[in-house]
């Protein structure tokens, strides 16, 4: 592999304040609590800013602001709401470099991904749902579907701004107002988004951002005046939320974990499949709920495929997320790194064989090399649990029926991938795979027009597309 000269993106485009309050009712306000949280750059452990830690009373203020704004926002003609959403989408495009750099600083993901994947998709979501705002009567949910009210939205740290867009854009298009809680380790782009709402002259209280930890999220989903709960995160917290809102009449969507099978048949185009496997599990350091974390390879091509995959992994560049050459960035937090290490050590202890390419890890920050486990049995914990890191478990199969059986042998059901040159086999597989999304000869493709969501322990409800409107309408 030849060397690339460093090509760091300048961080001068972002102006990070030393300290942030809460964005409630269109204004920056202090938290009523005394706790504050430091958010760090996971690539260097440098403290980026201090953010407020919203208490139950703060959450209550935010919900009240959203309730007040609901009257104005829901009464506004859809065509007027659309103008605001289009305006937000355009400001996101104008400020996309700033947002991408901030996302990479706070999250650790490579700038190439935040710039070329996250940000374009964020803007696309707002554009797409702006288009729906005045056409809700034609969406298939009755001639005049009504919004639900105040949406309480809790999002994770793996795609901070993109998850915000998935939640806020459809909610607003349908006439709801929102209180959103970003993840503790990645609050900064949500706070910049609050500035964008102000810049777009969005009526006060339509979007409220409360930063904090798990308790803040719990206070939000349990607030009696919240009509709709939207959550993306771990299955464990998803379960708690499902329990706490049961019987309250709140509408809920849960987008939880996954353990996707990426299935490669012997007739697949191998080089393409290798790229798809790399994209499936090493994109965003594997911090992806729909990551292709289980590679199911047909036995006849196992050696050939693994040799090609290992050669390819040897060319991945791990390091500074702001360098435009970087393929693998930092792990988002010390806690997540500890979890990845623990599960990987367990994989070895259970008898699987571990392999990583030669790659030096920076001294500071949280890092984990791309890792492959071979000789994995279906019962191994690395084959069953979500590692949520750059760790691939390799299993083999002989027949299509065995591939289906093994792919579906998981408590999750979010996504799957199929690599074969036969269209009929793709359809045959897609019919049988219990997964919300099945990609064929590609992986990790997202589009605002396409619904996304899971079966079983991956959650319920759909986000994106026309289906994503249903979650925010009284139908
Ligand atoms: P969590 O599910 O704990 O976090 C997701 C969001 O929920 C965060 O904003 C979190 O706040 C908030 N939260 C935490 N506890 C509660 C609660 N009781 N009520 C309401 N909201 C709450 O995920 P983690 O960040 O702890 O990650 C743990 C594991 O979850 C990962 O290793 C991964 O396996 C999986 N995961 C899956 C994701 C997916 O997209 N499916 C995304 C993220 C994680 P805070 O961040 O402040 O704790």
Short mmCIF file of C-alpha atoms in Angstrom, two decimals, residues 222-470:
data_model
loop_
_atom_site.label_atom_id
_atom_site.label_comp_id
_atom_site.label_asym_id
_atom_site.label_seq_id
_atom_site.Cartn_x
_atom_site.Cartn_y
_atom_site.Cartn_z
CA UNK A 222 -42.44 9.19 31.05
CA UNK A 223 -43.76 12.75 30.92
CA UNK A 224 -47.57 12.57 31.04
CA UNK A 225 -48.03 15.30 28.44
CA UNK A 226 -45.96 13.56 25.76
CA UNK A 227 -48.19 11.93 23.12
CA UNK A 228 -45.61 10.09 21.10
CA UNK A 229 -42.32 8.42 22.04
CA UNK A 230 -39.67 7.73 19.42
CA UNK A 231 -36.54 5.93 20.55
CA UNK A 232 -33.44 4.57 18.86
CA UNK A 233 -30.90 2.76 20.99
CA UNK A 234 -30.26 -0.48 22.82
CA UNK A 235 -32.81 -3.27 23.12
CA UNK A 236 -32.45 -3.15 26.89
CA UNK A 237 -33.51 0.50 27.17
CA UNK A 238 -36.12 -0.07 24.46
CA UNK A 239 -37.67 -2.75 26.65
CA UNK A 240 -37.75 -0.43 29.65
CA UNK A 241 -39.45 2.23 27.56
CA UNK A 242 -42.01 -0.23 26.18
CA UNK A 243 -42.83 -1.25 29.77
CA UNK A 244 -43.08 2.30 31.06
CA UNK A 245 -45.39 3.57 28.32
CA UNK A 246 -47.60 0.47 28.20
CA UNK A 247 -51.21 1.44 28.92
CA UNK A 248 -50.56 5.20 28.77
CA UNK A 249 -52.00 5.69 25.29
CA UNK A 250 -48.72 7.10 23.98
CA UNK A 251 -47.83 6.03 20.48
CA UNK A 252 -44.37 4.42 20.34
CA UNK A 253 -41.72 3.57 17.78
CA UNK A 254 -38.63 1.67 18.86
CA UNK A 255 -35.61 1.18 16.65
CA UNK A 256 -33.31 -1.15 18.52
CA UNK A 257 -30.35 -3.38 17.86
CA UNK A 258 -29.48 -5.84 15.13
CA UNK A 259 -27.21 -8.72 14.25
CA UNK A 260 -27.51 -8.76 10.49
CA UNK A 261 -26.39 -11.60 8.29
CA UNK A 262 -24.48 -10.65 5.17
CA UNK A 263 -24.84 -13.75 2.98
CA UNK A 264 -22.38 -14.43 0.17
CA UNK A 265 -23.16 -17.20 -2.36
CA UNK A 266 -20.48 -18.88 -4.45
CA UNK A 267 -21.76 -17.24 -7.64
CA UNK A 268 -21.39 -13.68 -6.25
CA UNK A 269 -18.98 -11.16 -7.74
CA UNK A 270 -16.32 -11.61 -5.09
CA UNK A 271 -14.56 -8.25 -5.27
CA UNK A 272 -17.89 -6.46 -5.00
CA UNK A 273 -18.90 -8.70 -2.14
CA UNK A 274 -15.66 -7.88 -0.33
CA UNK A 275 -16.41 -4.16 -0.65
CA UNK A 276 -19.93 -4.81 0.61
CA UNK A 277 -18.68 -6.78 3.59
CA UNK A 278 -16.24 -3.99 4.48
CA UNK A 279 -18.96 -1.37 4.10
CA UNK A 280 -21.36 -3.59 6.04
CA UNK A 281 -19.30 -3.92 9.19
CA UNK A 282 -16.48 -1.37 9.16
CA UNK A 283 -18.53 1.68 8.10
CA UNK A 284 -18.81 4.01 11.10
CA UNK A 285 -16.54 1.64 13.11
CA UNK A 286 -19.37 -0.87 13.12
CA UNK A 287 -21.47 1.45 15.30
CA UNK A 288 -24.46 0.73 13.09
CA UNK A 289 -27.64 -1.02 14.24
CA UNK A 290 -28.07 -2.63 10.80
CA UNK A 291 -24.35 -3.54 10.44
CA UNK A 292 -23.60 -6.79 8.62
CA UNK A 293 -21.89 -8.23 11.68
CA UNK A 294 -22.38 -11.90 10.74
CA UNK A 295 -20.80 -12.91 7.45
CA UNK A 296 -22.42 -16.10 6.13
CA UNK A 297 -20.22 -17.41 3.34
CA UNK A 298 -20.89 -20.44 1.17
CA UNK A 299 -18.36 -23.08 2.19
CA UNK A 300 -16.97 -23.61 -1.32
CA UNK A 301 -15.59 -20.04 -1.49
CA UNK A 302 -14.70 -19.48 2.14
CA UNK A 303 -10.91 -19.53 1.72
CA UNK A 304 -10.92 -17.41 -1.42
CA UNK A 305 -13.28 -14.83 0.06
CA UNK A 306 -11.48 -14.58 3.38
CA UNK A 307 -8.10 -14.16 1.67
CA UNK A 308 -9.50 -11.31 -0.43
CA UNK A 309 -11.20 -9.75 2.60
CA UNK A 310 -8.01 -9.86 4.66
CA UNK A 311 -6.04 -8.29 1.82
CA UNK A 312 -8.62 -5.51 1.65
CA UNK A 313 -8.59 -4.93 5.41
CA UNK A 314 -4.83 -4.49 5.20
CA UNK A 315 -5.44 -1.37 3.10
CA UNK A 316 -7.89 0.35 5.48
CA UNK A 317 -6.50 3.45 7.14
CA UNK A 318 -7.28 3.93 10.81
CA UNK A 319 -6.61 7.24 12.51
CA UNK A 320 -7.50 10.92 12.70
CA UNK A 321 -11.24 11.19 11.89
CA UNK A 322 -10.68 14.63 10.39
CA UNK A 323 -8.19 13.28 7.84
CA UNK A 324 -9.93 12.83 4.51
CA UNK A 325 -7.99 9.59 3.87
CA UNK A 326 -9.23 7.90 7.03
CA UNK A 327 -11.46 4.83 6.67
CA UNK A 328 -11.79 3.86 10.34
CA UNK A 329 -12.17 6.49 13.02
CA UNK A 330 -12.33 6.37 16.79
CA UNK A 331 -14.65 4.32 18.97
CA UNK A 332 -17.22 6.72 20.40
CA UNK A 333 -16.51 6.30 24.11
CA UNK A 334 -14.36 4.51 26.65
CA UNK A 335 -17.46 2.57 27.74
CA UNK A 336 -18.17 1.34 24.22
CA UNK A 337 -14.51 0.40 23.73
CA UNK A 338 -14.63 -1.64 26.94
CA UNK A 339 -17.72 -3.44 25.68
CA UNK A 340 -16.12 -4.26 22.32
CA UNK A 341 -12.99 -5.53 24.06
CA UNK A 342 -14.99 -7.65 26.46
CA UNK A 343 -17.05 -9.34 23.74
CA UNK A 344 -14.00 -9.85 21.52
CA UNK A 345 -12.05 -11.46 24.37
CA UNK A 346 -15.06 -13.67 24.99
CA UNK A 347 -15.07 -14.68 21.32
CA UNK A 348 -11.52 -15.95 21.69
CA UNK A 349 -12.26 -17.63 24.98
CA UNK A 350 -15.21 -19.43 23.39
CA UNK A 351 -12.91 -20.86 20.73
CA UNK A 352 -13.22 -18.60 17.68
CA UNK A 353 -10.06 -17.47 15.90
CA UNK A 354 -9.32 -13.76 15.93
CA UNK A 355 -7.54 -11.84 13.16
CA UNK A 356 -6.74 -8.16 12.62
CA UNK A 357 -4.49 -6.56 10.02
CA UNK A 358 -1.23 -5.01 11.17
CA UNK A 359 -2.25 -1.50 12.18
CA UNK A 360 -0.90 0.84 14.79
CA UNK A 361 -3.39 2.50 17.09
CA UNK A 362 -2.92 6.13 18.21
CA UNK A 363 -1.76 6.56 21.82
CA UNK A 364 -4.59 8.84 22.89
CA UNK A 365 -8.28 8.30 22.34
CA UNK A 366 -10.44 5.19 21.97
CA UNK A 367 -9.44 2.80 19.19
CA UNK A 368 -10.10 -0.74 18.09
CA UNK A 369 -8.63 -2.39 14.98
CA UNK A 370 -10.85 -3.99 12.33
CA UNK A 371 -11.26 -7.56 13.52
CA UNK A 372 -12.48 -10.82 12.01
CA UNK A 373 -13.46 -13.95 13.89
CA UNK A 374 -13.43 -17.25 12.01
CA UNK A 375 -14.54 -20.63 13.26
CA UNK A 376 -17.56 -18.98 14.89
CA UNK A 377 -20.40 -21.23 16.08
CA UNK A 378 -23.99 -19.99 16.16
CA UNK A 379 -24.00 -20.36 19.93
CA UNK A 380 -21.02 -18.02 20.47
CA UNK A 381 -21.88 -14.73 22.06
CA UNK A 382 -20.10 -12.83 19.28
CA UNK A 383 -22.55 -14.46 16.87
CA UNK A 384 -25.60 -13.63 18.97
CA UNK A 385 -25.01 -10.28 20.66
CA UNK A 386 -24.60 -6.87 19.14
CA UNK A 387 -20.92 -5.92 19.49
CA UNK A 388 -21.54 -2.49 17.96
CA UNK A 389 -17.92 -2.23 16.88
CA UNK A 390 -15.61 -3.17 13.98
CA UNK A 391 -15.87 -6.89 14.64
CA UNK A 392 -17.05 -9.43 12.07
CA UNK A 393 -18.06 -13.01 12.87
CA UNK A 394 -17.66 -15.45 9.99
CA UNK A 395 -19.90 -18.51 9.66
CA UNK A 396 -20.36 -20.84 6.69
CA UNK A 397 -23.29 -22.60 4.98
CA UNK A 398 -23.75 -25.08 2.16
CA UNK A 399 -27.31 -24.64 0.85
CA UNK A 400 -29.64 -21.63 0.50
CA UNK A 401 -32.01 -23.21 3.03
CA UNK A 402 -29.19 -23.46 5.57
CA UNK A 403 -28.25 -19.82 4.89
CA UNK A 404 -31.83 -18.73 5.64
CA UNK A 405 -31.99 -20.86 8.77
CA UNK A 406 -28.74 -19.44 10.13
CA UNK A 407 -29.50 -15.86 9.11
CA UNK A 408 -32.85 -15.98 10.94
CA UNK A 409 -31.36 -17.66 13.99
CA UNK A 410 -31.10 -14.45 15.99
CA UNK A 411 -33.34 -12.56 18.40
CA UNK A 412 -33.02 -9.53 16.10
CA UNK A 413 -34.48 -8.80 12.65
CA UNK A 414 -33.36 -5.44 11.37
CA UNK A 415 -31.45 -6.05 8.14
CA UNK A 416 -29.73 -8.62 5.94
CA UNK A 417 -27.63 -8.70 2.79
CA UNK A 418 -27.56 -11.20 -0.08
CA UNK A 419 -24.75 -11.47 -2.63
CA UNK A 420 -25.46 -13.58 -5.71
CA UNK A 421 -25.72 -13.06 -9.44
CA UNK A 422 -29.13 -14.78 -9.62
CA UNK A 423 -32.13 -12.49 -9.37
CA UNK A 424 -34.42 -15.41 -8.60
CA UNK A 425 -32.27 -16.38 -5.64
CA UNK A 426 -32.36 -12.81 -4.32
CA UNK A 427 -36.17 -12.87 -4.38
CA UNK A 428 -36.29 -16.36 -2.86
CA UNK A 429 -34.02 -15.25 -0.03
CA UNK A 430 -35.76 -11.90 0.53
CA UNK A 431 -39.06 -13.75 0.97
CA UNK A 432 -37.63 -15.90 3.72
CA UNK A 433 -35.33 -13.56 5.64
CA UNK A 434 -37.01 -12.11 8.74
CA UNK A 435 -35.46 -8.67 8.46
CA UNK A 436 -36.94 -5.22 7.96
CA UNK A 437 -34.48 -4.41 5.17
CA UNK A 438 -32.86 -6.88 2.77
CA UNK A 439 -30.10 -5.46 0.60
CA UNK A 440 -29.12 -7.31 -2.57
CA UNK A 441 -25.57 -6.96 -3.91
CA UNK A 442 -25.11 -3.88 -1.77
CA UNK A 443 -25.24 -3.01 1.94
CA UNK A 444 -25.92 -0.05 4.23
CA UNK A 445 -27.79 1.93 1.60
CA UNK A 446 -30.21 4.49 2.98
CA UNK A 447 -32.73 6.74 1.37
CA UNK A 448 -35.37 8.98 2.94
CA UNK A 449 -38.05 7.47 0.70
CA UNK A 450 -37.45 3.96 1.99
CA UNK A 451 -38.96 2.69 5.25
CA UNK A 452 -36.56 1.32 7.86
CA UNK A 453 -37.31 -0.74 10.96
CA UNK A 454 -37.20 -4.18 12.47
CA UNK A 455 -38.85 -7.38 13.57
CA UNK A 456 -38.55 -9.18 16.89
CA UNK A 457 -36.07 -7.57 19.31
CA UNK A 458 -35.07 -4.98 16.72
CA UNK A 459 -38.16 -3.01 17.64
CA UNK A 460 -41.36 -1.87 16.01
CA UNK A 461 -42.66 0.85 13.76
CA UNK A 462 -41.04 2.20 10.62
CA UNK A 463 -39.05 5.35 10.01
CA UNK A 464 -38.59 6.90 6.58
CA UNK A 465 -40.75 6.98 3.50
CA UNK A 466 -44.54 7.25 3.46
CA UNK A 467 -44.64 4.62 6.21
CA UNK A 468 -42.67 6.95 8.48
CA UNK A 469 -45.59 9.42 8.48
CA UNK A 470 -47.90 6.93 10.18
#
